[in-house]
Short mmCIF file of C-alpha atoms in Angstrom, two decimals:
data_model
loop_
_atom_site.label_atom_id
_atom_site.label_comp_id
_atom_site.label_asym_id
_atom_site.label_seq_id
_atom_site.Cartn_x
_atom_site.Cartn_y
_atom_site.Cartn_z
CA MET S 5 -44.84 34.83 57.12
CA LYS S 6 -45.25 37.35 59.90
CA ARG S 7 -47.22 40.44 58.93
CA MET S 8 -45.18 43.61 59.37
CA THR S 9 -46.07 47.23 58.72
CA GLU S 10 -44.12 49.25 56.18
CA ALA S 11 -42.42 51.07 59.05
CA GLN S 12 -41.38 47.80 60.63
CA LEU S 13 -40.12 46.47 57.29
CA SER S 14 -38.14 49.65 56.78
CA GLU S 15 -36.52 49.23 60.19
CA LEU S 16 -35.77 45.57 59.40
CA GLU S 17 -34.12 46.66 56.15
CA GLN S 18 -31.97 49.19 57.98
CA ASP S 19 -30.88 46.60 60.54
CA PHE S 20 -29.82 44.05 57.91
CA ASN S 21 -28.24 46.73 55.71
CA ALA S 22 -26.13 47.78 58.69
CA ILE S 23 -24.79 44.24 59.09
CA ARG S 24 -23.96 44.05 55.40
CA ASP S 25 -22.28 47.46 55.34
CA GLN S 26 -20.15 46.52 58.33
CA VAL S 27 -18.79 43.42 56.57
CA VAL S 28 -18.24 45.19 53.24
CA ALA S 29 -16.22 47.91 54.98
CA ASP S 30 -14.00 45.24 56.55
CA LEU S 31 -13.27 43.18 53.41
CA GLY S 32 -9.59 42.81 52.67
CA GLU S 33 -6.48 40.67 52.85
CA ARG S 34 -7.96 38.34 55.43
CA ASP S 35 -10.69 37.28 53.00
CA ALA S 36 -8.30 37.01 50.04
CA THR S 37 -5.94 34.85 52.09
CA TYR S 38 -8.82 32.62 53.13
CA ILE S 39 -10.14 31.84 49.65
CA ARG S 40 -6.64 31.29 48.24
CA ARG S 41 -5.92 28.87 51.08
CA ILE S 42 -9.13 26.98 50.28
CA VAL S 43 -8.15 26.81 46.60
CA ARG S 44 -4.80 25.29 47.61
CA LEU S 45 -6.58 22.78 49.85
CA HIS S 46 -8.88 21.76 47.00
CA ARG S 47 -5.97 21.31 44.59
CA THR S 48 -3.93 19.36 47.12
CA LEU S 49 -6.78 16.95 47.76
CA GLU S 50 -7.43 16.52 44.04
CA VAL S 51 -3.78 15.81 43.24
CA ALA S 52 -3.54 13.40 46.17
CA GLY S 53 -6.68 11.57 45.02
CA ARG S 54 -5.61 11.38 41.38
CA ILE S 55 -2.06 10.22 42.14
CA THR S 56 -3.00 7.53 44.64
CA MET S 57 -6.10 6.23 42.80
CA PRO S 58 -4.08 3.87 40.51
CA PHE S 59 -2.90 2.10 43.65
CA GLY S 60 -6.49 1.48 44.63
CA PHE S 61 -6.02 -2.27 44.29
CA ILE S 62 -5.00 -1.88 47.94
CA PRO S 63 -8.40 -1.39 49.64
CA PRO S 64 -7.37 1.28 52.20
CA VAL S 65 -5.67 3.28 49.44
CA PHE S 66 -8.79 3.05 47.27
CA VAL S 67 -10.95 4.36 50.10
CA GLY S 68 -8.50 7.18 50.87
CA ALA S 69 -8.07 8.21 47.23
CA THR S 70 -11.82 8.18 46.56
CA LEU S 71 -12.49 10.20 49.71
CA ALA S 72 -9.75 12.73 48.88
CA LEU S 73 -11.11 13.25 45.38
CA GLY S 74 -14.69 13.44 46.66
CA LEU S 75 -13.73 16.05 49.27
CA SER S 76 -11.85 17.99 46.61
CA LYS S 77 -14.96 18.12 44.44
CA ILE S 78 -17.14 19.12 47.41
CA ILE S 79 -14.84 21.97 48.40
CA GLU S 80 -14.49 23.19 44.81
CA ASN S 81 -18.25 23.13 44.20
CA MET S 82 -19.50 24.38 47.56
CA GLU S 83 -16.92 26.70 49.14
CA ILE S 84 -15.20 27.91 45.96
CA GLY S 85 -17.40 27.65 42.87
CA HIS S 86 -20.79 28.46 44.38
CA ASN S 87 -19.46 31.35 46.44
CA VAL S 88 -17.15 32.79 43.79
CA MET S 89 -19.96 32.83 41.23
CA HIS S 90 -22.07 34.83 43.67
CA GLY S 91 -19.50 37.62 43.33
CA GLN S 92 -18.23 37.21 46.87
CA TYR S 93 -14.64 37.83 45.74
CA ASP S 94 -15.13 40.10 42.71
CA TRP S 95 -13.60 42.98 44.69
CA MET S 96 -10.22 41.17 44.53
CA ASN S 97 -10.03 41.78 40.74
CA ASP S 98 -8.59 38.29 40.33
CA SER S 99 -9.82 36.79 37.05
CA SER S 100 -9.47 33.25 38.45
CA LEU S 101 -11.90 34.13 41.26
CA HIS S 102 -14.34 36.39 39.40
CA SER S 103 -18.04 35.57 39.24
CA GLN S 104 -18.40 36.17 35.50
CA SER S 105 -15.43 34.06 34.37
CA TYR S 106 -15.29 31.19 36.87
CA GLU S 107 -16.15 27.74 35.50
CA TRP S 108 -16.55 25.02 38.10
CA ASP S 109 -15.94 21.27 38.20
CA THR S 110 -19.49 20.10 37.61
CA VAL S 111 -21.85 19.44 34.70
CA CYS S 112 -23.85 22.69 35.05
CA THR S 113 -22.29 25.54 33.09
CA GLY S 114 -21.39 28.72 34.94
CA GLU S 115 -23.69 30.75 32.69
CA SER S 116 -26.66 28.48 33.34
CA TRP S 117 -26.01 28.55 37.09
CA ARG S 118 -25.83 32.32 37.17
CA ARG S 119 -29.18 32.54 35.39
CA THR S 120 -31.14 29.86 37.26
CA HIS S 121 -29.55 30.19 40.69
CA ASN S 122 -28.04 33.63 41.21
CA TYR S 123 -30.90 35.46 39.52
CA GLU S 124 -33.99 33.26 39.48
CA HIS S 125 -33.64 31.48 42.83
CA HIS S 126 -32.18 34.31 44.88
CA THR S 127 -34.63 36.87 43.50
CA TYR S 128 -37.77 34.74 43.90
CA THR S 129 -36.76 32.48 46.79
CA ASN S 130 -39.59 30.07 47.67
CA ILE S 131 -42.20 31.93 45.63
CA ILE S 132 -44.33 29.14 44.20
CA GLY S 133 -44.53 29.51 40.44
CA LYS S 134 -41.43 31.73 40.26
CA ASP S 135 -38.66 29.85 42.08
CA ARG S 136 -38.09 26.70 40.04
CA ASP S 137 -35.55 25.45 42.58
CA TYR S 138 -38.48 24.68 44.86
CA GLY S 139 -38.79 20.93 44.38
CA TYR S 140 -36.68 21.02 41.20
CA ALA S 141 -39.85 20.30 39.17
CA LEU S 142 -39.71 16.74 40.55
CA LEU S 143 -40.96 16.93 44.12
CA ARG S 144 -44.24 18.12 45.59
CA LEU S 145 -43.35 20.01 48.77
CA ASP S 146 -46.26 22.38 49.11
CA ASP S 147 -50.06 22.52 49.19
CA ASP S 148 -50.10 24.84 46.19
CA GLU S 149 -49.29 21.91 43.91
CA GLN S 150 -52.18 19.48 43.48
CA TRP S 151 -51.45 15.88 44.47
CA ARG S 152 -51.20 13.43 41.60
CA PRO S 153 -50.57 9.66 41.69
CA ARG S 154 -46.99 10.15 40.48
CA HIS S 155 -46.21 12.02 43.70
CA SER S 156 -46.60 8.79 45.67
CA LEU S 157 -43.24 7.78 44.17
CA GLN S 158 -41.46 11.03 44.87
CA PHE S 159 -39.13 9.47 47.42
CA ILE S 160 -37.68 7.46 44.54
CA ASN S 161 -37.31 10.72 42.58
CA TYR S 162 -35.58 12.28 45.56
CA ILE S 163 -33.06 9.43 45.79
CA LEU S 164 -32.40 9.55 42.05
CA LEU S 165 -32.01 13.33 42.13
CA SER S 166 -29.50 13.04 44.99
CA VAL S 167 -27.45 10.31 43.29
CA PHE S 168 -27.30 12.19 39.97
CA PHE S 169 -27.46 15.67 41.47
CA GLN S 170 -24.89 17.38 39.23
CA TRP S 171 -26.81 16.18 36.17
CA GLY S 172 -30.14 17.29 37.64
CA VAL S 173 -28.76 20.75 38.34
CA GLY S 174 -27.16 20.85 34.92
CA LEU S 175 -30.49 20.11 33.21
CA HIS S 176 -32.53 22.42 35.43
CA GLU S 177 -32.66 25.21 32.84
CA LEU S 178 -34.28 22.81 30.35
CA GLU S 179 -37.61 23.53 32.12
CA SER S 180 -38.87 20.04 31.39
CA GLU S 181 -42.16 20.68 33.18
CA ARG S 182 -42.96 23.51 30.77
CA ILE S 183 -42.09 21.27 27.82
CA ARG S 184 -44.48 18.61 29.20
CA ARG S 185 -47.23 21.22 29.45
CA GLY S 186 -46.62 22.39 25.89
CA GLU S 187 -45.66 25.92 26.95
CA ILE S 188 -42.29 25.71 25.22
CA ARG S 189 -40.70 23.37 22.68
CA VAL S 190 -37.47 21.42 22.89
CA LYS S 191 -36.15 23.43 19.95
CA ASP S 192 -36.47 26.58 22.07
CA LYS S 193 -33.87 25.07 24.37
CA LEU S 194 -31.37 23.99 21.71
CA PRO S 195 -28.79 26.71 22.58
CA PHE S 196 -28.93 25.63 26.22
CA LEU S 197 -28.73 21.92 25.32
CA LYS S 198 -25.71 22.57 23.12
CA ASP S 199 -23.85 24.17 26.04
CA PHE S 200 -25.03 21.47 28.43
CA PHE S 201 -23.83 18.58 26.28
CA ARG S 202 -20.52 20.33 25.62
CA LYS S 203 -19.84 20.87 29.32
CA GLY S 204 -21.33 17.55 30.44
CA GLY S 205 -19.35 15.70 27.78
CA ARG S 206 -16.10 17.27 28.98
CA GLN S 207 -16.86 16.36 32.58
CA ALA S 208 -17.77 12.76 31.71
CA PHE S 209 -14.73 12.37 29.45
CA LYS S 210 -12.37 13.66 32.14
CA ASP S 211 -13.57 11.38 34.94
CA TYR S 212 -14.79 8.33 33.06
CA VAL S 213 -12.47 8.14 30.01
CA PHE S 214 -9.30 10.22 30.27
CA PHE S 215 -8.07 9.39 33.77
CA PRO S 216 -8.95 5.66 33.48
CA LEU S 217 -7.18 5.50 30.09
CA VAL S 218 -3.93 7.08 31.32
CA THR S 219 -3.86 4.40 34.04
CA LEU S 220 -4.95 1.66 31.66
CA PRO S 221 -3.69 -1.40 33.57
CA VAL S 222 -5.86 -0.38 36.55
CA ALA S 223 -8.52 1.52 34.57
CA PRO S 224 -11.50 -0.23 36.25
CA ILE S 225 -10.20 0.76 39.68
CA VAL S 226 -9.71 4.39 38.66
CA LEU S 227 -13.12 4.47 36.98
CA ALA S 228 -14.76 3.07 40.12
CA GLY S 229 -12.96 5.60 42.29
CA ASN S 230 -14.01 8.51 40.10
CA ILE S 231 -17.62 7.32 40.13
CA GLY S 232 -17.41 7.03 43.91
CA ALA S 233 -15.97 10.54 44.28
CA ASN S 234 -18.75 12.04 42.17
CA LEU S 235 -21.34 10.10 44.15
CA ILE S 236 -19.93 11.42 47.44
CA ARG S 237 -20.09 14.98 46.08
CA ASN S 238 -23.62 14.56 44.70
CA LEU S 239 -25.10 13.05 47.87
CA TRP S 240 -23.50 15.61 50.17
CA SER S 241 -24.27 18.70 48.10
CA SER S 242 -27.90 17.69 47.53
CA THR S 243 -28.38 17.00 51.23
CA VAL S 244 -26.90 20.36 52.23
CA ILE S 245 -29.11 22.21 49.75
CA PHE S 246 -32.25 20.36 50.81
CA CYS S 247 -31.52 21.06 54.49
CA GLY S 248 -31.25 24.77 53.71
CA HIS S 249 -34.46 25.06 51.72
CA PHE S 250 -36.96 22.27 52.38
CA THR S 251 -37.30 21.75 56.12
CA GLN S 252 -40.82 21.85 57.46
CA GLN S 253 -40.16 25.26 59.04
CA ALA S 254 -39.07 26.87 55.75
CA GLU S 255 -42.00 28.91 54.49
CA THR S 256 -43.27 29.31 50.95
CA PHE S 257 -44.95 32.33 49.40
CA THR S 258 -47.47 33.25 46.72
CA GLU S 259 -46.74 35.62 43.86
CA ALA S 260 -49.50 37.93 45.07
CA GLU S 261 -48.07 38.50 48.54
CA CYS S 262 -44.64 39.33 47.07
CA GLU S 263 -45.78 41.65 44.30
CA GLY S 264 -44.02 45.01 44.50
CA GLU S 265 -42.20 44.01 47.67
CA SER S 266 -39.78 46.37 49.37
CA ARG S 267 -36.23 45.44 50.27
CA GLY S 268 -37.39 44.93 53.85
CA HIS S 269 -40.03 42.47 52.69
CA TRP S 270 -37.41 40.68 50.56
CA TYR S 271 -35.23 40.32 53.67
CA LEU S 272 -38.21 38.96 55.60
CA ARG S 273 -38.91 36.39 52.89
CA GLN S 274 -35.29 35.25 52.76
CA LEU S 275 -35.25 34.88 56.53
CA THR S 276 -38.45 32.88 56.93
CA GLY S 277 -37.87 30.73 53.85
CA SER S 278 -34.45 29.45 54.91
CA SER S 279 -33.00 26.95 57.38
CA ASN S 280 -29.60 26.57 59.07
CA PHE S 281 -27.94 23.56 60.65
CA THR S 282 -25.26 23.43 63.30
CA GLY S 283 -21.87 21.73 63.18
CA GLY S 284 -18.14 22.18 63.53
CA LYS S 285 -15.78 24.18 61.30
CA TRP S 286 -15.29 21.29 58.87
CA VAL S 287 -19.06 20.89 58.47
CA HIS S 288 -19.37 24.58 57.63
CA LEU S 289 -16.44 24.44 55.19
CA LEU S 290 -17.72 21.35 53.38
CA SER S 291 -21.19 22.86 53.11
CA GLY S 292 -19.78 26.01 51.53
CA HIS S 293 -21.08 27.65 54.71
CA LEU S 294 -24.60 26.93 53.46
CA SER S 295 -25.08 25.53 56.94
CA PHE S 296 -25.79 29.25 57.42
CA GLN S 297 -28.42 29.32 54.66
CA VAL S 298 -30.32 32.11 56.43
CA GLU S 299 -27.28 34.38 56.27
CA HIS S 300 -26.53 33.31 52.70
CA HIS S 301 -30.01 34.18 51.48
CA LEU S 302 -29.82 37.53 53.26
CA PHE S 303 -26.32 38.35 52.02
CA PRO S 304 -25.45 36.15 49.00
CA ASP S 305 -22.56 38.34 47.85
CA LEU S 306 -20.70 38.48 51.17
CA PRO S 307 -17.81 36.01 51.62
CA ALA S 308 -19.46 32.93 53.09
CA HIS S 309 -16.75 32.31 55.68
CA ARG S 310 -18.05 35.48 57.37
CA TYR S 311 -21.49 33.97 58.02
CA PRO S 312 -20.62 32.34 61.37
CA GLU S 313 -19.40 35.73 62.62
CA ILE S 314 -22.55 37.63 61.67
CA SER S 315 -25.04 34.94 62.69
CA GLU S 316 -25.28 36.33 66.23
CA GLN S 317 -26.10 39.77 64.81
CA VAL S 318 -28.74 38.26 62.55
CA GLN S 319 -30.24 36.41 65.50
CA ALA S 320 -30.28 39.66 67.50
CA VAL S 321 -32.24 41.35 64.70
CA CYS S 322 -34.67 38.43 64.66
CA GLN S 323 -35.15 38.68 68.42
CA LYS S 324 -35.68 42.44 68.18
CA HIS S 325 -38.46 42.03 65.61
CA GLY S 326 -39.97 38.84 67.01
CA LEU S 327 -38.98 36.80 63.95
CA PRO S 328 -38.00 33.11 63.82
CA TYR S 329 -34.40 32.00 63.25
CA ASN S 330 -34.66 28.46 61.95
CA THR S 331 -31.70 26.35 63.01
CA GLY S 332 -31.04 22.93 64.48
CA SER S 333 -28.72 19.96 64.34
CA PHE S 334 -27.93 18.44 60.96
CA ALA S 335 -29.84 15.28 61.92
CA ARG S 336 -32.90 17.23 63.00
CA GLN S 337 -33.01 19.38 59.86
CA TYR S 338 -32.41 16.46 57.52
CA GLY S 339 -35.11 14.48 59.32
CA SER S 340 -37.46 17.41 58.80
CA VAL S 341 -36.67 17.40 55.06
CA LEU S 342 -37.41 13.68 54.77
CA LYS S 343 -40.62 14.17 56.71
CA ARG S 344 -41.74 16.92 54.34
CA ILE S 345 -40.99 14.82 51.26
CA ALA S 346 -42.89 11.90 52.76
CA ALA S 347 -45.84 14.06 53.84
CA PHE S 348 -46.46 15.60 50.44
CA SER S 349 -46.11 12.26 48.67
CA LEU S 350 -49.47 11.35 50.22
CA PRO S 351 -52.93 12.46 49.08
CA ASP S 352 -54.10 15.42 51.14
CA ARG S 353 -57.01 13.46 52.64
CA ILE S 354 -54.50 11.00 54.14
CA ARG S 355 -51.74 13.46 55.05
CA THR S 356 -54.04 15.74 57.03
CA ARG S 357 -55.21 12.81 59.16
CA LEU S 358 -51.71 11.86 60.26
CA PRO S 359 -50.55 14.10 63.14
CA ALA S 360 -46.92 13.07 62.66
CA LEU S 361 -46.95 14.53 59.14
CA SER S 362 -49.31 17.45 59.60
CA MET S 363 -46.54 19.92 60.41
CA ALA S 364 -45.54 20.30 56.77
CA HIS S 365 -47.13 23.46 55.53
CA ALA S 366 -47.09 26.37 53.19
CA THR S 367 -47.93 29.90 54.13
#
């Protein structure tokens, strides 16, 4: 992370605060219309997928129904649920779009997400030992974690995490690594586990029991389509999140260098620890506009559809202060993620001898 004086950090804070204030002052009907239109799109796709799925014995219909339901789940999770629970639309005073009451279509409970993501991750972004989202307690992505033989298999863990991503996120608050180390006991997590199994059970029942049963003659087809839709959502959402956090250019930080940090330093950390990827409007929509992860980490409570508009201003601030703005094509950023996972699966004595993998680093 670039070293900046307190005066420079103060100026950086003022520059980013000005961008935020400008958007807040302009919030209004345009933003309300946007999110309500996205909610209608999500519902339309879900209804279309559910209604046509029983006719999935016709292969093109099966593909279309599964894709429609998968897209519905992606939009609900990424552009609606994630962003609503950040408080991006609290100013509307609409209980159906309020951060504290919204419950999304995924295994993770809203309360757990608000604790582990909104508070823990966004407060301590990429601080090793504080941000448990960094590697999800499964992947070694940094020099600060000592290599162990189990890390040689972390690509398998990555694939499994991606396939079952909603369940991995749902169980994140269990803090399994702390249980393994004996720091906490399973019984300490019983209230969390009770909520998790209640929500997870409802989700599993809905997709894997209820909808197949009400279409009993074609239940296997509906079950297969629902599994496919959840798989589409899991693979896409995990890939988007990894591209925003775990590219080789995304920096990590120690607790010591972030102790007592100012707001300007917090902005600097969010900026240098995040990665964007480019794409068209549909790519941005389906990513929940986390294709602008830099902007999201800087301004998590601003409506995400505003990020493309303010990205040029953010880049201008970066240029003014000589700071990096990490962006690239989706393929390039995803390739960088895979390279980082592969690099840190190797013992350090091997990784450091391979120039192609030596770019992965921590700061």
